[in-house]
JSON list of C-alpha atoms in Angstrom, two decimals:
[
{"chain": "A", "resi": 19, "resn": "VAL", "atom": "CA", "xyz": [16.19, 2.36, 10.50]},
{"chain": "A", "resi": 20, "resn": "SER", "atom": "CA", "xyz": [15.07, -0.18, 13.35]},
{"chain": "A", "resi": 21, "resn": "ASP", "atom": "CA", "xyz": [14.41, -3.78, 13.50]},
{"chain": "A", "resi": 22, "resn": "VAL", "atom": "CA", "xyz": [11.13, -5.57, 14.51]},
{"chain": "A", "resi": 23, "resn": "ASP", "atom": "CA", "xyz": [11.80, -5.37, 18.14]},
{"chain": "A", "resi": 24, "resn": "GLY", "atom": "CA", "xyz": [12.17, -1.64, 17.95]},
{"chain": "A", "resi": 25, "resn": "ASN", "atom": "CA", "xyz": [16.03, -1.07, 18.26]},
{"chain": "A", "resi": 26, "resn": "ILE", "atom": "CA", "xyz": [17.75, 1.23, 15.92]},
{"chain": "A", "resi": 27, "resn": "VAL", "atom": "CA", "xyz": [20.08, -0.38, 13.62]},
{"chain": "A", "resi": 28, "resn": "GLU", "atom": "CA", "xyz": [21.22, 1.90, 10.97]},
{"chain": "A", "resi": 29, "resn": "GLY", "atom": "CA", "xyz": [21.44, 6.13, 11.61]},
{"chain": "A", "resi": 30, "resn": "LYS", "atom": "CA", "xyz": [20.63, 8.19, 14.46]},
{"chain": "A", "resi": 31, "resn": "GLY", "atom": "CA", "xyz": [16.77, 9.61, 15.67]},
{"chain": "A", "resi": 32, "resn": "LYS", "atom": "CA", "xyz": [13.91, 8.06, 17.38]},
{"chain": "A", "resi": 33, "resn": "VAL", "atom": "CA", "xyz": [12.21, 4.62, 16.44]},
{"chain": "A", "resi": 34, "resn": "SER", "atom": "CA", "xyz": [8.80, 5.18, 14.40]},
{"chain": "A", "resi": 35, "resn": "SER", "atom": "CA", "xyz": [5.86, 5.79, 16.70]},
{"chain": "A", "resi": 36, "resn": "GLU", "atom": "CA", "xyz": [4.26, 2.84, 14.86]},
{"chain": "A", "resi": 37, "resn": "TRP", "atom": "CA", "xyz": [6.94, 0.50, 15.22]},
{"chain": "A", "resi": 38, "resn": "ASN", "atom": "CA", "xyz": [4.68, -2.12, 16.95]},
{"chain": "A", "resi": 39, "resn": "VAL", "atom": "CA", "xyz": [2.34, -1.99, 14.12]},
{"chain": "A", "resi": 40, "resn": "GLN", "atom": "CA", "xyz": [5.02, -2.70, 11.52]},
{"chain": "A", "resi": 41, "resn": "ARG", "atom": "CA", "xyz": [6.51, -5.49, 13.74]},
{"chain": "A", "resi": 42, "resn": "ASP", "atom": "CA", "xyz": [2.63, -7.33, 13.55]},
{"chain": "A", "resi": 43, "resn": "ILE", "atom": "CA", "xyz": [2.71, -6.60, 9.60]},
{"chain": "A", "resi": 44, "resn": "TYR", "atom": "CA", "xyz": [6.13, -8.26, 9.10]},
{"chain": "A", "resi": 45, "resn": "LYS", "atom": "CA", "xyz": [5.25, -11.12, 11.14]},
{"chain": "A", "resi": 46, "resn": "SER", "atom": "CA", "xyz": [1.83, -11.61, 9.25]},
{"chain": "A", "resi": 47, "resn": "ARG", "atom": "CA", "xyz": [3.49, -12.01, 6.01]},
{"chain": "A", "resi": 48, "resn": "ASP", "atom": "CA", "xyz": [6.39, -13.69, 4.83]},
{"chain": "A", "resi": 49, "resn": "ASP", "atom": "CA", "xyz": [6.44, -11.79, 1.46]},
{"chain": "A", "resi": 50, "resn": "ILE", "atom": "CA", "xyz": [7.08, -8.42, 3.39]},
{"chain": "A", "resi": 51, "resn": "HIS", "atom": "CA", "xyz": [10.41, -7.26, 3.81]},
{"chain": "A", "resi": 52, "resn": "ALA", "atom": "CA", "xyz": [10.00, -3.60, 3.48]},
{"chain": "A", "resi": 53, "resn": "LEU", "atom": "CA", "xyz": [7.33, -0.99, 4.27]},
{"chain": "A", "resi": 54, "resn": "VAL", "atom": "CA", "xyz": [6.84, 2.69, 3.30]},
{"chain": "A", "resi": 55, "resn": "HIS", "atom": "CA", "xyz": [4.24, 4.91, 4.81]},
{"chain": "A", "resi": 56, "resn": "THR", "atom": "CA", "xyz": [3.51, 7.90, 3.42]},
{"chain": "A", "resi": 57, "resn": "HIS", "atom": "CA", "xyz": [0.91, 11.43, 4.06]},
{"chain": "A", "resi": 58, "resn": "SER", "atom": "CA", "xyz": [0.68, 11.89, 0.45]},
{"chain": "A", "resi": 59, "resn": "LYS", "atom": "CA", "xyz": [-2.27, 14.19, -0.93]},
{"chain": "A", "resi": 60, "resn": "PHE", "atom": "CA", "xyz": [-4.28, 12.34, -2.99]},
{"chain": "A", "resi": 61, "resn": "ALA", "atom": "CA", "xyz": [-4.02, 8.99, -1.16]},
{"chain": "A", "resi": 62, "resn": "THR", "atom": "CA", "xyz": [-4.81, 10.48, 1.99]},
{"chain": "A", "resi": 63, "resn": "THR", "atom": "CA", "xyz": [-7.60, 12.24, 0.76]},
{"chain": "A", "resi": 64, "resn": "LEU", "atom": "CA", "xyz": [-9.28, 8.88, 0.14]},
{"chain": "A", "resi": 65, "resn": "ALA", "atom": "CA", "xyz": [-8.07, 7.97, 3.60]},
{"chain": "A", "resi": 66, "resn": "ALA", "atom": "CA", "xyz": [-10.01, 10.95, 4.78]},
{"chain": "A", "resi": 67, "resn": "LEU", "atom": "CA", "xyz": [-12.99, 9.80, 3.16]},
{"chain": "A", "resi": 68, "resn": "GLN", "atom": "CA", "xyz": [-12.40, 6.09, 4.22]},
{"chain": "A", "resi": 69, "resn": "LEU", "atom": "CA", "xyz": [-12.59, 5.15, 0.88]},
{"chain": "A", "resi": 70, "resn": "ASP", "atom": "CA", "xyz": [-11.20, 1.99, -1.16]},
{"chain": "A", "resi": 71, "resn": "LEU", "atom": "CA", "xyz": [-9.19, 2.56, -4.18]},
{"chain": "A", "resi": 72, "resn": "PRO", "atom": "CA", "xyz": [-10.54, 0.80, -7.03]},
{"chain": "A", "resi": 73, "resn": "ALA", "atom": "CA", "xyz": [-8.06, -0.09, -10.43]},
{"chain": "A", "resi": 74, "resn": "ALA", "atom": "CA", "xyz": [-9.33, 2.83, -12.51]},
{"chain": "A", "resi": 75, "resn": "ASN", "atom": "CA", "xyz": [-5.95, 2.88, -13.79]},
{"chain": "A", "resi": 76, "resn": "PHE", "atom": "CA", "xyz": [-3.41, -0.38, -14.68]},
{"chain": "A", "resi": 77, "resn": "MET", "atom": "CA", "xyz": [-0.63, 0.62, -12.47]},
{"chain": "A", "resi": 78, "resn": "LEU", "atom": "CA", "xyz": [-2.76, -0.06, -9.50]},
{"chain": "A", "resi": 79, "resn": "CYS", "atom": "CA", "xyz": [-2.38, -3.54, -10.09]},
{"chain": "A", "resi": 80, "resn": "ASN", "atom": "CA", "xyz": [1.33, -3.86, -9.39]},
{"chain": "A", "resi": 81, "resn": "SER", "atom": "CA", "xyz": [-0.28, -3.95, -5.43]},
{"chain": "A", "resi": 82, "resn": "GLY", "atom": "CA", "xyz": [-1.14, -7.52, -6.79]},
{"chain": "A", "resi": 83, "resn": "ALA", "atom": "CA", "xyz": [-4.89, -6.87, -6.33]},
{"chain": "A", "resi": 84, "resn": "GLY", "atom": "CA", "xyz": [-7.89, -4.88, -8.03]},
{"chain": "A", "resi": 85, "resn": "VAL", "atom": "CA", "xyz": [-8.67, -2.44, -5.48]},
{"chain": "A", "resi": 86, "resn": "ILE", "atom": "CA", "xyz": [-6.65, -1.23, -2.35]},
{"chain": "A", "resi": 87, "resn": "LYS", "atom": "CA", "xyz": [-8.80, -1.41, 0.81]},
{"chain": "A", "resi": 88, "resn": "CYS", "atom": "CA", "xyz": [-9.03, 1.31, 3.56]},
{"chain": "A", "resi": 89, "resn": "THR", "atom": "CA", "xyz": [-9.06, 0.55, 7.14]},
{"chain": "A", "resi": 90, "resn": "GLY", "atom": "CA", "xyz": [-11.38, 2.55, 9.80]},
{"chain": "A", "resi": 91, "resn": "TYR", "atom": "CA", "xyz": [-9.65, 5.15, 11.67]},
{"chain": "A", "resi": 92, "resn": "HIS", "atom": "CA", "xyz": [-7.65, 3.85, 14.73]},
{"chain": "A", "resi": 93, "resn": "SER", "atom": "CA", "xyz": [-5.09, 5.85, 16.64]},
{"chain": "A", "resi": 94, "resn": "PHE", "atom": "CA", "xyz": [-1.79, 5.50, 14.78]},
{"chain": "A", "resi": 95, "resn": "TYR", "atom": "CA", "xyz": [0.19, 3.08, 17.21]},
{"chain": "A", "resi": 96, "resn": "SER", "atom": "CA", "xyz": [-2.62, 0.78, 18.43]},
{"chain": "A", "resi": 97, "resn": "GLN", "atom": "CA", "xyz": [-3.21, -2.96, 18.10]},
{"chain": "A", "resi": 98, "resn": "GLU", "atom": "CA", "xyz": [-6.60, -2.23, 16.20]},
{"chain": "A", "resi": 99, "resn": "LEU", "atom": "CA", "xyz": [-4.64, -0.41, 13.72]},
{"chain": "A", "resi": 100, "resn": "ALA", "atom": "CA", "xyz": [-2.18, -3.19, 13.03]},
{"chain": "A", "resi": 101, "resn": "ASP", "atom": "CA", "xyz": [-5.00, -5.89, 12.94]},
{"chain": "A", "resi": 102, "resn": "ASP", "atom": "CA", "xyz": [-7.31, -3.67, 10.56]},
{"chain": "A", "resi": 103, "resn": "ILE", "atom": "CA", "xyz": [-4.15, -3.48, 8.24]},
{"chain": "A", "resi": 104, "resn": "ILE", "atom": "CA", "xyz": [-3.23, -6.89, 8.27]},
{"chain": "A", "resi": 105, "resn": "ASP", "atom": "CA", "xyz": [-7.18, -7.61, 7.40]},
{"chain": "A", "resi": 106, "resn": "LYS", "atom": "CA", "xyz": [-7.15, -5.12, 4.88]},
{"chain": "A", "resi": 107, "resn": "MET", "atom": "CA", "xyz": [-3.66, -6.28, 3.15]},
{"chain": "A", "resi": 108, "resn": "GLN", "atom": "CA", "xyz": [-5.15, -9.86, 2.54]},
{"chain": "A", "resi": 109, "resn": "GLY", "atom": "CA", "xyz": [-3.90, -10.53, -1.06]},
{"chain": "A", "resi": 110, "resn": "CYS", "atom": "CA", "xyz": [-2.66, -6.89, -1.85]},
{"chain": "A", "resi": 111, "resn": "LYS", "atom": "CA", "xyz": [0.61, -5.17, -0.96]},
{"chain": "A", "resi": 112, "resn": "ALA", "atom": "CA", "xyz": [-0.85, -2.05, -0.18]},
{"chain": "A", "resi": 113, "resn": "VAL", "atom": "CA", "xyz": [-3.43, -0.18, 2.20]},
{"chain": "A", "resi": 114, "resn": "LEU", "atom": "CA", "xyz": [-5.12, 2.98, 2.98]},
{"chain": "A", "resi": 115, "resn": "MET", "atom": "CA", "xyz": [-5.25, 4.08, 6.31]},
{"chain": "A", "resi": 116, "resn": "GLY", "atom": "CA", "xyz": [-8.47, 5.61, 7.23]},
{"chain": "A", "resi": 117, "resn": "ASN", "atom": "CA", "xyz": [-7.79, 9.11, 7.97]},
{"chain": "A", "resi": 118, "resn": "HIS", "atom": "CA", "xyz": [-4.16, 8.61, 7.78]},
{"chain": "A", "resi": 119, "resn": "GLY", "atom": "CA", "xyz": [-2.45, 8.04, 5.11]},
{"chain": "A", "resi": 120, "resn": "MET", "atom": "CA", "xyz": [-1.20, 4.65, 2.93]},
{"chain": "A", "resi": 121, "resn": "LEU", "atom": "CA", "xyz": [0.91, 2.19, 3.73]},
{"chain": "A", "resi": 122, "resn": "VAL", "atom": "CA", "xyz": [2.78, -0.11, 1.05]},
{"chain": "A", "resi": 123, "resn": "SER", "atom": "CA", "xyz": [5.21, -3.18, 1.13]},
{"chain": "A", "resi": 124, "resn": "GLY", "atom": "CA", "xyz": [7.57, -4.91, -1.19]},
{"chain": "A", "resi": 125, "resn": "VAL", "atom": "CA", "xyz": [10.39, -7.36, -1.03]},
{"chain": "A", "resi": 126, "resn": "THR", "atom": "CA", "xyz": [12.89, -4.78, -1.03]},
{"chain": "A", "resi": 127, "resn": "LEU", "atom": "CA", "xyz": [12.87, -0.97, -0.01]},
{"chain": "A", "resi": 128, "resn": "LYS", "atom": "CA", "xyz": [12.80, 0.24, -3.71]},
{"chain": "A", "resi": 129, "resn": "GLU", "atom": "CA", "xyz": [10.06, -1.98, -4.63]},
{"chain": "A", "resi": 130, "resn": "ALA", "atom": "CA", "xyz": [8.08, -0.59, -1.71]},
{"chain": "A", "resi": 131, "resn": "TYR", "atom": "CA", "xyz": [9.03, 3.15, -2.50]},
{"chain": "A", "resi": 132, "resn": "ASN", "atom": "CA", "xyz": [7.86, 2.51, -6.20]},
{"chain": "A", "resi": 133, "resn": "LEU", "atom": "CA", "xyz": [4.44, 0.86, -5.12]},
{"chain": "A", "resi": 134, "resn": "ALA", "atom": "CA", "xyz": [4.14, 3.98, -3.00]},
{"chain": "A", "resi": 135, "resn": "VAL", "atom": "CA", "xyz": [4.75, 6.25, -6.01]},
{"chain": "A", "resi": 136, "resn": "GLU", "atom": "CA", "xyz": [2.25, 3.87, -8.22]},
{"chain": "A", "resi": 137, "resn": "THR", "atom": "CA", "xyz": [-0.43, 4.25, -5.77]},
{"chain": "A", "resi": 138, "resn": "GLU", "atom": "CA", "xyz": [-0.37, 7.82, -5.06]},
{"chain": "A", "resi": 139, "resn": "PHE", "atom": "CA", "xyz": [-0.54, 8.50, -8.87]},
{"chain": "A", "resi": 140, "resn": "SER", "atom": "CA", "xyz": [-3.32, 5.55, -9.19]},
{"chain": "A", "resi": 141, "resn": "ALA", "atom": "CA", "xyz": [-5.39, 7.65, -6.05]},
{"chain": "A", "resi": 142, "resn": "GLU", "atom": "CA", "xyz": [-4.73, 10.78, -7.92]},
{"chain": "A", "resi": 143, "resn": "VAL", "atom": "CA", "xyz": [-5.89, 9.62, -11.51]},
{"chain": "A", "resi": 144, "resn": "TYR", "atom": "CA", "xyz": [-9.24, 7.99, -9.50]},
{"chain": "A", "resi": 145, "resn": "TRP", "atom": "CA", "xyz": [-9.68, 11.39, -7.80]},
{"chain": "A", "resi": 146, "resn": "ARG", "atom": "CA", "xyz": [-9.75, 13.36, -10.78]},
{"chain": "A", "resi": 147, "resn": "ALA", "atom": "CA", "xyz": [-11.74, 10.99, -12.95]},
{"chain": "A", "resi": 148, "resn": "LYS", "atom": "CA", "xyz": [-14.06, 11.17, -9.92]},
{"chain": "A", "resi": 149, "resn": "CYS", "atom": "CA", "xyz": [-14.67, 14.89, -10.25]},
{"chain": "A", "resi": 150, "resn": "ILE", "atom": "CA", "xyz": [-15.70, 14.26, -14.04]},
{"chain": "A", "resi": 151, "resn": "GLY", "atom": "CA", "xyz": [-17.62, 11.22, -13.60]},
{"chain": "A", "resi": 152, "resn": "ASN", "atom": "CA", "xyz": [-17.64, 7.49, -12.93]},
{"chain": "A", "resi": 153, "resn": "PRO", "atom": "CA", "xyz": [-14.23, 6.14, -13.60]},
{"chain": "A", "resi": 154, "resn": "TYR", "atom": "CA", "xyz": [-14.45, 2.61, -15.75]},
{"chain": "A", "resi": 155, "resn": "ILE", "atom": "CA", "xyz": [-12.78, 0.22, -13.49]},
{"chain": "A", "resi": 156, "resn": "LEU", "atom": "CA", "xyz": [-11.14, -2.94, -14.48]},
{"chain": "A", "resi": 157, "resn": "THR", "atom": "CA", "xyz": [-12.69, -6.14, -14.71]},
{"chain": "A", "resi": 158, "resn": "GLU", "atom": "CA", "xyz": [-11.43, -8.98, -12.24]},
{"chain": "A", "resi": 159, "resn": "GLN", "atom": "CA", "xyz": [-9.99, -10.96, -14.87]},
{"chain": "A", "resi": 160, "resn": "GLU", "atom": "CA", "xyz": [-8.30, -7.86, -16.40]},
{"chain": "A", "resi": 161, "resn": "VAL", "atom": "CA", "xyz": [-6.84, -7.07, -13.07]},
{"chain": "A", "resi": 162, "resn": "ASP", "atom": "CA", "xyz": [-5.57, -10.70, -12.72]},
{"chain": "A", "resi": 163, "resn": "ARG", "atom": "CA", "xyz": [-4.06, -10.44, -16.24]},
{"chain": "A", "resi": 164, "resn": "GLN", "atom": "CA", "xyz": [-2.42, -7.36, -15.22]},
{"chain": "A", "resi": 165, "resn": "VAL", "atom": "CA", "xyz": [-1.04, -8.35, -12.10]},
{"chain": "A", "resi": 166, "resn": "GLU", "atom": "CA", "xyz": [0.79, -11.31, -13.88]},
{"chain": "A", "resi": 167, "resn": "GLU", "atom": "CA", "xyz": [1.84, -9.28, -16.89]},
{"chain": "A", "resi": 168, "resn": "LEU", "atom": "CA", "xyz": [3.04, -6.19, -14.40]},
{"chain": "A", "resi": 169, "resn": "TYR", "atom": "CA", "xyz": [4.97, -8.74, -12.61]},
{"chain": "A", "resi": 170, "resn": "ARG", "atom": "CA", "xyz": [6.54, -10.59, -15.45]},
{"chain": "A", "resi": 171, "resn": "TYR", "atom": "CA", "xyz": [7.80, -7.09, -16.79]},
{"chain": "A", "resi": 172, "resn": "THR", "atom": "CA", "xyz": [9.22, -6.05, -13.76]},
{"chain": "A", "resi": 173, "resn": "HIS", "atom": "CA", "xyz": [10.96, -9.13, -12.94]},
{"chain": "A", "resi": 174, "resn": "VAL", "atom": "CA", "xyz": [12.34, -9.56, -16.35]},
{"chain": "A", "resi": 175, "resn": "ASN", "atom": "CA", "xyz": [16.13, -8.86, -15.19]},
{"chain": "A", "resi": 176, "resn": "ASP", "atom": "CA", "xyz": [16.00, -11.11, -11.84]},
{"chain": "A", "resi": 177, "resn": "LYS", "atom": "CA", "xyz": [17.22, -14.17, -13.71]}
]
């Protein structure tokens, strides 16, 4: 575990090669306190195609948006990657990184981890549905309703 300046604060090992990208993301959003980055199969497949992930499944709405956008390809440690991620994550807690993988955020590490699992599930559902035909994508109104309902459901014990 490292701080936003790339200093190891817990454990042993090296700081992530993308620590500067992560630093810029943390500094760009007050609501982000944890990041999870994966190279999961289905999200990475969509990222390899540089495709956005639309809400073909209501669980994607936990991202806070109706679509998880995909960046273009950039070197994994570059300022261009950081800038593109910040741009594509506007109004959303997740992003697909072109030809790379996914990055998700949360207030807590548990929340970010759960969103990574849900994003991978949504990517798999979308990919499988596309293999058969054209999946029905939730409307903007339904996405807004689901974002609100899922927030209320997941934060029921916060009081």
